[in-house]
XYZ file of C-alpha atoms in Angstrom:
647
model
C 24.146 -33.076 101.401
C 21.572 -33.872 98.716
C 18.679 -36.287 99.145
C 20.397 -38.899 96.940
C 23.616 -38.619 98.952
C 21.558 -39.129 102.109
C 20.045 -42.307 100.613
C 23.492 -43.565 99.555
C 24.950 -42.923 103.009
C 21.940 -44.613 104.591
C 22.715 -47.849 102.746
C 26.426 -47.810 103.545
C 25.757 -47.023 107.217
C 23.519 -50.110 107.459
C 25.974 -52.557 105.878
C 25.229 -55.182 108.520
C 21.496 -55.010 107.875
C 21.783 -55.145 104.088
C 24.670 -57.663 103.869
C 22.607 -60.877 103.654
C 20.026 -59.190 101.409
C 22.729 -57.966 99.009
C 24.737 -61.209 98.962
C 21.697 -63.467 98.497
C 20.340 -61.242 95.715
C 23.765 -61.286 94.058
C 23.892 -65.068 94.318
C 20.439 -65.544 92.768
C 21.374 -63.163 89.931
C 24.604 -65.093 89.339
C 22.678 -68.401 89.107
C 20.068 -66.822 86.807
C 22.891 -65.532 84.593
C 24.461 -69.021 84.569
C 21.196 -70.473 83.246
C 21.053 -67.783 80.576
C 24.708 -68.462 79.691
C 23.862 -72.106 78.951
C 20.462 -71.344 77.436
C 21.938 -69.087 74.721
C 25.115 -71.104 74.116
C 25.392 -71.716 70.347
C 26.313 -75.390 70.860
C 23.244 -75.954 73.035
C 20.835 -74.041 70.809
C 18.720 -76.151 68.489
C 20.059 -79.679 68.621
C 22.722 -81.329 70.757
C 23.805 -84.222 68.534
C 26.586 -85.853 70.527
C 24.600 -89.113 70.567
C 22.655 -88.504 67.347
C 19.605 -87.558 69.432
C 17.856 -84.244 69.975
C 17.671 -83.502 73.695
C 18.062 -79.750 73.815
C 14.308 -79.107 73.695
C 13.873 -80.688 77.118
C 16.965 -78.883 78.380
C 15.690 -75.540 77.092
C 12.320 -76.073 78.756
C 14.061 -77.095 81.986
C 16.303 -74.037 81.972
C 13.409 -71.683 81.256
C 11.308 -73.218 84.048
C 14.305 -72.949 86.385
C 14.783 -69.305 85.480
C 11.101 -68.698 86.134
C 11.346 -70.388 89.541
C 14.393 -68.319 90.459
C 12.599 -65.133 89.380
C 9.482 -65.949 91.433
C 11.401 -66.979 94.536
C 13.766 -64.029 94.164
C 10.739 -61.745 94.151
C 9.297 -63.191 97.363
C 12.733 -63.442 98.954
C 13.652 -59.824 98.235
C 10.166 -58.700 99.271
C 10.532 -60.591 102.570
C 13.983 -59.170 103.244
C 12.863 -55.613 102.468
C 9.814 -55.991 104.725
C 12.109 -57.248 107.510
C 14.296 -54.175 107.122
C 11.292 -51.878 107.173
C 10.168 -53.385 110.484
C 13.560 -52.772 112.075
C 13.625 -49.177 110.786
C 10.226 -48.009 112.036
C 11.853 -45.935 114.747
C 14.263 -44.434 112.211
C 11.387 -43.534 109.886
C 9.497 -41.947 112.774
C 12.452 -39.712 113.638
C 12.904 -38.700 109.980
C 9.235 -37.729 109.721
C 9.497 -35.737 112.955
C 12.325 -33.816 111.283
C 9.965 -32.849 108.449
C 10.274 -35.673 105.888
C 7.052 -36.204 103.955
C 5.555 -39.600 103.127
C 6.447 -39.053 99.469
C 10.085 -38.379 100.381
C 10.133 -41.453 102.616
C 8.923 -43.640 99.755
C 11.488 -42.038 97.452
C 14.198 -42.833 100.011
C 13.171 -46.501 100.127
C 13.011 -46.639 96.296
C 16.534 -45.239 95.912
C 17.879 -47.656 98.528
C 16.212 -50.659 96.864
C 17.417 -49.717 93.390
C 20.935 -48.979 94.671
C 21.144 -52.463 96.162
C 19.493 -53.864 93.037
C 21.933 -52.281 90.569
C 24.862 -53.245 92.773
C 23.789 -56.882 93.068
C 23.030 -57.085 89.315
C 26.497 -55.771 88.440
C 28.358 -57.964 90.942
C 26.238 -61.041 90.119
C 26.911 -60.770 86.375
C 30.625 -60.084 86.939
C 30.998 -63.157 89.165
C 29.048 -65.168 86.584
C 31.398 -64.005 83.811
C 34.487 -64.796 85.902
C 33.311 -68.354 86.507
C 31.649 -68.824 83.095
C 34.523 -70.863 81.630
C 34.477 -73.173 84.657
C 30.687 -73.536 84.331
C 31.037 -74.464 80.650
C 33.752 -77.035 81.428
C 31.646 -78.655 84.164
C 28.546 -78.603 81.935
C 30.425 -80.263 79.071
C 31.642 -82.953 81.478
C 28.153 -83.606 82.881
C 26.624 -83.698 79.386
C 29.527 -85.872 78.136
C 30.261 -83.598 75.170
C 33.625 -84.703 73.784
C 34.583 -81.421 72.134
C 33.498 -79.345 75.124
C 31.558 -76.077 75.199
C 33.686 -73.169 73.950
C 33.568 -69.786 75.672
C 31.523 -67.072 73.970
C 30.499 -63.478 74.652
C 27.083 -63.913 76.328
C 25.485 -60.633 75.232
C 21.952 -62.053 75.255
C 22.471 -63.586 78.701
C 23.717 -60.272 80.133
C 20.817 -58.286 78.649
C 18.209 -60.820 79.814
C 19.610 -60.790 83.358
C 19.783 -56.985 83.576
C 16.270 -56.404 82.201
C 14.712 -59.193 84.307
C 16.135 -58.080 87.647
C 15.670 -54.339 87.090
C 12.019 -55.188 86.482
C 11.997 -57.369 89.617
C 13.491 -54.680 91.883
C 11.027 -52.100 90.516
C 8.085 -54.398 91.322
C 9.460 -55.019 94.824
C 9.776 -51.262 95.344
C 6.128 -50.763 94.352
C 5.069 -53.404 96.876
C 7.157 -51.811 99.621
C 5.315 -48.521 99.112
C 2.148 -50.248 100.330
C 3.988 -51.438 103.433
C 4.869 -47.900 104.493
C 1.551 -46.826 105.965
C 1.774 -44.689 109.070
C -1.051 -43.515 111.294
C 0.840 -41.882 114.126
C 4.488 -40.967 114.599
C 4.362 -42.217 118.181
C 3.490 -45.680 116.845
C 6.652 -45.706 114.752
C 8.953 -44.353 117.439
C 7.674 -46.761 120.086
C 7.369 -49.754 117.712
C 10.286 -51.623 119.280
C 9.149 -50.910 122.836
C 5.756 -52.642 122.639
C 5.647 -55.821 124.746
C 4.847 -59.040 122.905
C 1.721 -60.948 123.949
C 2.106 -64.418 125.481
C 2.172 -67.016 122.651
C -0.839 -69.336 122.593
C -1.156 -72.859 121.248
C -3.885 -75.437 120.700
C -3.508 -79.065 121.741
C -5.997 -80.087 119.021
C -4.000 -78.377 116.266
C -0.785 -79.745 117.778
C -2.129 -83.294 117.507
C -3.446 -82.483 114.030
C 0.115 -81.718 112.908
C 1.276 -85.247 113.766
C -1.852 -86.833 112.295
C -1.514 -84.856 109.035
C 2.181 -85.609 108.583
C 1.730 -89.309 109.426
C -1.252 -89.587 107.064
C 0.662 -87.830 104.297
C 3.634 -90.154 104.725
C 1.302 -93.151 104.781
C -0.453 -92.162 101.545
C 2.806 -91.492 99.679
C 4.382 -94.767 100.803
C 1.169 -96.742 100.205
C 0.729 -95.659 96.583
C 4.394 -96.423 95.902
C 4.503 -99.810 97.617
C 1.199 -100.755 95.974
C 2.331 -99.170 92.646
C -0.856 -97.138 92.328
C -0.655 -94.382 89.707
C -2.843 -91.636 91.172
C -1.721 -88.024 90.995
C -4.738 -86.780 93.022
C -3.867 -89.245 95.805
C -0.187 -88.275 95.648
C -1.156 -84.601 95.745
C -3.343 -85.255 98.792
C -0.414 -86.919 100.573
C 1.915 -84.009 99.839
C -0.774 -81.488 100.875
C -1.285 -83.257 104.217
C 2.465 -83.158 104.887
C 2.553 -79.424 104.099
C -0.441 -78.700 106.371
C 1.036 -80.839 109.141
C 4.392 -79.073 108.854
C 2.709 -75.676 109.179
C 0.879 -76.655 112.370
C 4.037 -78.357 113.655
C 5.712 -74.953 113.859
C 2.776 -72.654 114.614
C 1.137 -74.846 117.271
C 2.969 -78.036 118.240
C 6.419 -76.496 118.831
C 4.957 -73.788 121.088
C 2.810 -76.347 122.919
C 5.803 -78.615 123.628
C 7.944 -75.699 124.858
C 5.141 -74.478 127.118
C 4.766 -78.020 128.483
C 8.516 -78.149 129.167
C 8.287 -74.742 130.842
C 5.769 -76.132 133.348
C 8.290 -78.747 134.510
C 10.123 -76.741 137.160
C 12.948 -79.277 137.507
C 13.826 -78.627 133.861
C 12.748 -74.995 133.506
C 14.622 -73.680 136.561
C 17.837 -75.581 135.835
C 20.752 -73.146 135.265
C 20.013 -70.866 132.282
C 17.063 -72.903 130.934
C 14.700 -70.184 132.157
C 16.238 -67.841 129.568
C 16.449 -70.492 126.855
C 12.833 -71.695 127.088
C 11.277 -68.266 127.676
C 13.001 -66.795 124.643
C 12.483 -69.888 122.478
C 8.708 -69.805 122.942
C 8.574 -66.290 121.496
C 11.080 -67.087 118.752
C 9.191 -70.208 117.659
C 5.897 -68.308 117.487
C 7.432 -65.304 115.713
C 9.406 -67.443 113.260
C 6.861 -70.229 112.689
C 6.005 -69.168 109.145
C 9.677 -68.696 108.302
C 10.569 -72.154 109.669
C 7.701 -73.649 107.666
C 8.912 -72.005 104.439
C 12.514 -73.092 105.074
C 11.480 -76.718 105.707
C 9.307 -76.998 102.599
C 11.802 -75.227 100.313
C 14.696 -77.342 101.613
C 12.713 -80.587 101.257
C 11.813 -79.705 97.658
C 15.444 -78.856 96.886
C 16.809 -82.055 98.457
C 14.220 -84.260 96.750
C 14.673 -82.664 93.316
C 18.448 -83.018 93.405
C 18.279 -86.578 94.733
C 15.757 -87.618 92.083
C 17.775 -86.234 89.169
C 20.952 -87.778 90.614
C 19.188 -91.159 90.675
C 18.028 -90.673 87.079
C 21.666 -90.319 86.024
C 22.577 -93.775 87.352
C 23.754 -96.145 84.615
C 21.677 -98.982 86.098
C 18.502 -97.108 85.150
C 19.115 -97.878 81.463
C 19.648 -101.587 82.208
C 16.330 -101.708 84.055
C 14.447 -101.283 80.774
C 16.900 -103.080 78.468
C 19.187 -105.814 79.835
C 21.135 -106.177 76.563
C 24.214 -104.249 75.459
C 23.025 -104.541 71.851
C 19.487 -105.377 70.754
C 18.672 -106.350 67.186
C 14.998 -106.867 66.355
C 14.212 -108.363 62.948
C 10.729 -108.026 61.470
C 9.089 -109.912 58.636
C 10.509 -109.407 55.138
C 13.882 -108.341 56.553
C 16.310 -109.660 53.938
C 19.404 -108.298 55.697
C 18.980 -110.102 59.025
C 21.876 -112.541 58.620
C 24.155 -109.880 57.152
C 23.486 -107.487 60.057
C 24.057 -110.186 62.675
C 27.361 -111.050 60.994
C 28.395 -107.374 61.089
C 27.615 -107.122 64.821
C 29.485 -110.334 65.671
C 32.455 -109.418 63.468
C 32.732 -105.936 64.999
C 32.700 -107.339 68.537
C 35.284 -109.997 67.680
C 37.600 -107.507 65.952
C 37.399 -105.236 69.010
C 38.250 -108.234 71.256
C 35.034 -107.723 73.219
C 33.692 -110.971 74.721
C 29.928 -111.342 74.485
C 27.061 -113.752 75.031
C 24.089 -113.972 72.705
C 20.517 -115.191 72.894
C 17.461 -114.923 70.660
C 13.733 -115.490 70.822
C 10.498 -115.068 68.893
C 7.097 -114.302 70.381
C 3.557 -114.921 69.210
C 0.905 -112.295 70.012
C -2.459 -113.876 70.816
C -5.985 -112.494 70.781
C -6.199 -112.842 74.575
C -3.506 -110.182 74.966
C -0.867 -112.753 75.908
C 2.561 -112.998 74.254
C 4.012 -116.508 74.079
C 7.635 -117.641 73.737
C 9.388 -121.022 73.699
C 10.883 -122.331 76.946
C 14.119 -123.237 75.128
C 14.454 -119.682 73.843
C 13.703 -118.291 77.290
C 16.557 -120.413 78.655
C 18.737 -119.241 75.773
C 18.181 -115.618 76.809
C 18.456 -116.434 80.526
C 21.836 -118.107 79.973
C 23.152 -115.045 78.136
C 21.958 -112.814 80.975
C 23.346 -115.064 83.706
C 19.975 -116.222 85.075
C 19.140 -119.797 86.038
C 17.535 -122.230 83.613
C 13.896 -123.157 84.111
C 11.941 -126.335 83.349
C 8.281 -127.185 82.717
C 7.028 -130.692 83.486
C 3.605 -130.631 81.817
C 2.047 -129.082 78.731
C -0.354 -126.981 80.788
C 2.458 -125.402 82.849
C 3.946 -122.010 82.012
C 6.535 -119.544 83.235
C 5.204 -116.057 83.838
C 7.822 -113.563 82.612
C 7.752 -109.822 83.458
C 7.157 -107.757 80.343
C 7.695 -104.360 81.949
C 9.395 -102.964 85.050
C 6.326 -102.657 87.285
C 5.581 -106.363 86.791
C 8.930 -107.329 88.328
C 7.888 -106.045 91.749
C 4.380 -107.464 91.346
C 5.805 -110.912 90.686
C 8.184 -110.609 93.647
C 5.181 -109.814 95.853
C 3.229 -112.783 94.468
C 0.661 -110.575 92.729
C -0.234 -112.540 89.598
C -2.934 -114.855 88.308
C -2.404 -118.542 88.997
C -4.187 -119.543 85.789
C -4.029 -117.849 82.376
C -6.289 -118.599 79.422
C -4.789 -118.185 75.949
C -7.110 -117.795 72.964
C -5.892 -117.429 69.382
C -8.293 -118.026 66.539
C -9.848 -121.456 67.041
C -7.074 -122.486 69.420
C -7.680 -122.196 73.189
C -5.924 -123.552 76.271
C -5.840 -122.820 80.021
C -2.381 -122.816 81.616
C -1.266 -123.087 85.242
C 1.539 -120.765 86.360
C 4.369 -122.928 87.690
C 6.615 -119.968 88.487
C 6.775 -116.216 88.017
C 10.377 -115.283 87.242
C 11.765 -112.028 88.637
C 13.833 -110.609 85.761
C 13.256 -109.166 82.299
C 14.582 -111.261 79.431
C 13.163 -109.008 76.709
C 13.534 -105.221 76.425
C 10.860 -103.084 78.066
C 8.649 -103.205 74.981
C 6.042 -105.828 75.853
C 2.813 -104.203 77.034
C 0.848 -107.412 77.560
C 1.305 -110.637 79.538
C 4.405 -112.643 78.554
C 4.619 -116.397 79.143
C 7.044 -119.205 78.266
C 5.597 -122.591 77.275
C 7.009 -125.939 76.204
C 8.368 -125.845 72.661
C 5.835 -128.284 71.218
C 2.965 -126.274 72.743
C 4.370 -123.112 71.153
C 4.447 -124.822 67.758
C 0.755 -125.753 68.090
C -0.303 -122.105 68.489
C -1.295 -120.901 65.006
C 0.347 -117.803 63.576
C -2.203 -115.208 62.495
C -0.986 -112.033 60.843
C -2.942 -109.341 62.713
C -3.414 -105.977 61.029
C -3.893 -104.226 64.382
C -0.435 -105.387 65.548
C 2.420 -103.912 63.467
C 5.300 -106.356 62.929
C 3.351 -109.217 64.469
C 6.150 -111.595 63.410
C 9.523 -110.659 64.828
C 12.685 -112.112 66.311
C 14.829 -110.461 68.963
C 18.587 -110.985 69.263
C 20.255 -109.856 72.469
C 24.020 -109.374 72.907
C 25.360 -109.171 76.465
C 28.725 -107.537 77.266
C 29.703 -107.518 80.934
C 31.752 -104.309 80.729
C 29.219 -102.565 78.492
C 30.344 -99.062 79.463
C 33.408 -99.549 77.225
C 31.371 -100.168 74.067
C 30.752 -96.512 73.232
C 32.978 -96.413 70.134
C 31.755 -99.667 68.628
C 28.153 -98.646 69.397
C 28.568 -95.516 67.264
C 30.119 -97.572 64.457
C 27.361 -100.174 64.433
C 24.649 -97.526 64.684
C 26.069 -95.698 61.644
C 26.476 -98.909 59.604
C 22.965 -100.195 60.300
C 21.381 -96.768 59.779
C 22.672 -96.708 56.192
C 20.767 -99.890 55.338
C 17.326 -98.563 56.159
C 15.005 -98.415 53.114
C 13.486 -94.972 53.439
C 10.532 -95.108 55.797
C 10.264 -98.909 55.608
C 11.741 -100.234 58.842
C 12.203 -103.991 58.729
C 14.580 -104.074 61.668
C 15.463 -102.184 64.817
C 18.865 -101.745 66.473
C 19.610 -100.291 69.911
C 22.886 -99.875 71.792
C 22.679 -99.637 75.577
C 25.672 -97.289 75.753
C 24.050 -94.792 73.381
C 20.752 -95.007 75.267
C 22.620 -94.368 78.511
C 24.542 -91.438 77.001
C 21.311 -89.895 75.754
C 19.708 -90.360 79.179
C 22.876 -89.047 80.832
C 22.769 -85.896 78.730
C 19.048 -85.363 79.242
C 19.338 -86.010 82.965
C 22.527 -83.954 83.054
C 20.542 -80.918 81.935
C 17.884 -81.689 84.536
C 20.566 -82.280 87.190
C 22.211 -78.926 86.486
C 18.843 -77.203 86.601
C 17.765 -78.887 89.845
C 21.143 -78.446 91.580
C 21.360 -74.745 90.767
C 17.733 -74.126 91.753
C 18.240 -76.243 94.874
C 21.289 -74.229 95.892
C 19.373 -70.976 95.375
C 16.442 -72.273 97.445
C 18.787 -73.449 100.194
C 20.612 -70.103 100.208
C 17.309 -68.247 100.448
C 16.223 -70.542 103.283
C 19.411 -69.854 105.251
C 19.072 -66.134 104.559
C 15.515 -66.120 105.942
C 16.959 -67.256 109.286
C 19.681 -64.617 109.086
C 17.150 -61.853 108.391
C 14.934 -62.903 111.249
C 17.865 -63.102 113.646
C 19.163 -59.650 112.822
C 15.674 -58.166 112.805
C 15.578 -58.872 116.559
C 19.240 -58.002 117.186
C 18.671 -54.545 118.692
C 16.040 -55.904 121.076
C 18.270 -58.843 122.015
C 21.212 -56.542 122.675
C 19.200 -54.455 125.120
C 17.704 -57.535 126.776
C 20.995 -59.355 127.352
C 22.711 -56.157 128.419
C 20.217 -55.811 131.268
C 20.472 -59.506 132.181
C 24.288 -59.340 132.189
C 24.097 -56.659 134.867
C 22.237 -59.221 136.989
C 25.158 -61.659 136.716
C 24.850 -63.433 133.340
C 28.378 -64.344 132.197
C 29.585 -64.479 128.601
C 29.936 -68.252 128.873
C 26.319 -68.601 130.006
C 25.205 -66.204 127.265
C 27.046 -68.326 124.698
C 25.218 -71.434 125.938
C 21.798 -69.747 125.783
C 22.412 -68.322 122.297
C 23.882 -71.597 121.001
C 20.846 -73.636 122.104
C 18.455 -71.135 120.535
C 20.404 -70.928 117.272
C 20.719 -74.708 117.069
C 16.937 -74.994 117.015
C 16.527 -72.073 114.599
C 19.105 -73.427 112.146
C 18.631 -77.179 112.371
C 14.996 -77.855 113.297
C 13.765 -76.847 109.799
C 16.594 -78.835 108.202
C 15.854 -81.932 110.313
C 12.176 -81.749 109.325
C 13.195 -81.262 105.666
C 15.557 -84.256 105.846
C 12.770 -86.451 107.287
C 10.396 -85.351 104.501
C 13.137 -86.065 101.949
C 13.910 -89.477 103.459
C 10.270 -90.497 102.967
C 10.409 -89.258 99.359
C 13.636 -91.217 98.781
C 12.054 -94.337 100.304
C 9.181 -94.024 97.840
C 11.627 -93.415 94.980
C 13.617 -96.528 95.914
C 10.542 -98.681 95.247
C 10.577 -97.591 91.596
C 14.152 -98.640 90.765
C 16.209 -101.831 91.092
C 19.453 -100.141 92.157
C 20.296 -98.476 95.451
C 19.950 -94.695 95.657
C 21.262 -94.696 99.239
C 24.777 -93.486 98.407
C 23.717 -90.515 96.275
C 20.987 -89.624 98.795
C 23.385 -89.637 101.749
C 25.985 -87.570 99.866
C 23.392 -84.932 98.957
C 21.938 -84.654 102.469
C 25.355 -84.614 104.174
C 26.564 -81.907 101.778
C 23.670 -79.596 102.617
C 23.907 -80.319 106.353
C 27.654 -79.512 106.313
C 26.940 -76.201 104.577
C 24.292 -75.439 107.202
C 26.740 -76.281 110.024
C 29.318 -73.907 108.549
C 26.685 -71.190 108.170
C 25.597 -71.792 111.783
C 29.080 -71.301 113.220
C 29.704 -68.156 111.161
C 26.349 -66.631 112.159
C 26.754 -67.587 115.822
C 30.245 -66.073 115.918
C 29.078 -62.761 114.411
C 25.925 -62.668 116.526
C 27.819 -63.302 119.778
C 30.368 -60.636 118.889
C 27.530 -58.102 118.623
C 26.098 -59.183 121.988
C 29.516 -59.220 123.725
C 30.178 -55.723 122.442
C 26.917 -54.495 123.982
C 27.634 -56.253 127.302
C 31.054 -54.578 127.551
C 29.631 -51.084 127.129
């Protein structure tokens, strides 16, 4: 038997050990290939013009970032799995070196094994990706709302990129593993699994610090969102505190709580709890870093997917523009009446009922935009809001000009008096009421007020050079079932685009359906990227637990075999193992779900629609997958232990 045959046989003899490593590597390669498949698709290269807007640049950047993330995490994941295997094979390496194998041959053996698994996972991953490529293209076309679909093509570039990238990755991992194989004495290798583990230690101060850090992090994140403070350093501090707290939660607090429970004899000595707690203390200490990584990765995956799912909600477009069609006419627009007639005629011919309102605003030197009360009520009626009234000339309605102001007004955070200065004209107004809804598109960057009509007429009009289109009128058309206006939106957009005089833009037209489609396509690309990356992260997280469990399998088999001779039944063993695996599988997920829930709570403050449904669906989906993975792993793990007990 040659050396290469020996290496090949070594891999196939350790199928159980390499199974999770091989399957997870194959899965990450398949996802990477899927990104490349979409990245190089001819219909997604350059410009995606299904809504007359270029969105592929963002999609390309998103896909490339996602591929980079998968590459980086694949590197650390494969490196972790290989290091786990090396730890379990110390005794095997010691025996091989006693038989005369040199260190150079040992490194060559590990290199061949790594590359064999690498080539195998690359081939299988690409083949699975090709098999499901048509389905991926169909789903992608549906998410991106591309009417003609994405045709299948021969993804030569995608295949080459995947092969070159992951061959390079497996070579780098092999170079790192060489540094891990450092042996001082053969006896150390042979007796590696027989060394007793020291008693785990914990600190009450660091245990308390974990709760303080996590609570402080949550508090900062929620505070800046509820108070609408834009501060990335403060947000980063909150996230950092949560990460630090999570680390100490596993390395210190979990061990401290288990040791405290162990001291309660009524609990510790009850049935098989002595086995459960004693083993859990060691497992929590040994796996603390792994649990920490799983929690953080899972929380990032859940939050990213939930955020992009929320961005795809149709109500997000209505938050910034409440009108189905918006026509803004600037000064010197000679086609205003003609365009309005075209819009009304098109809606009537399509039998689409609509409501219409219009308003003009005056921009003042005090950074306040002013509109007539009658025109405010005109817009409010079209939008289905209540009419408002002003009793005195010095009373005004405060109207939100952008989204953040809506929540500020709801919380009562606004000035009670506003001074308006324009040229020689000046007046101080008292705020009678701050309304809660936008009546103009999210374009106004200054304070917006509604005054009595005669007061509005007294404000002089001054053509300001620093304000482009300082004289304008906005017409808003409201259609209740606006999602069905896609076809007429395209028609109107094409008709009005033809009337533009070169670079001179005397009017502006926007269709809510087209804005939503553009956002849907942009967010669809982000959703695909985040979902695929999230699935890879979640798979890696579950595989970390699998690796750690099977790293200790030989030791566990010997331990439970000895305990079974003292009277431990299979039923009792199942109970002990189930309790331990429940904590190993679900404690990191529970922590990740709590982190995600806080992130979702903060996200909810930024939007007017509920993200509860999409959030629950995402979290339940991942938890169900974890439950399935738990039962499969427990079944296989118990079968290995039962087999040892029967010997």
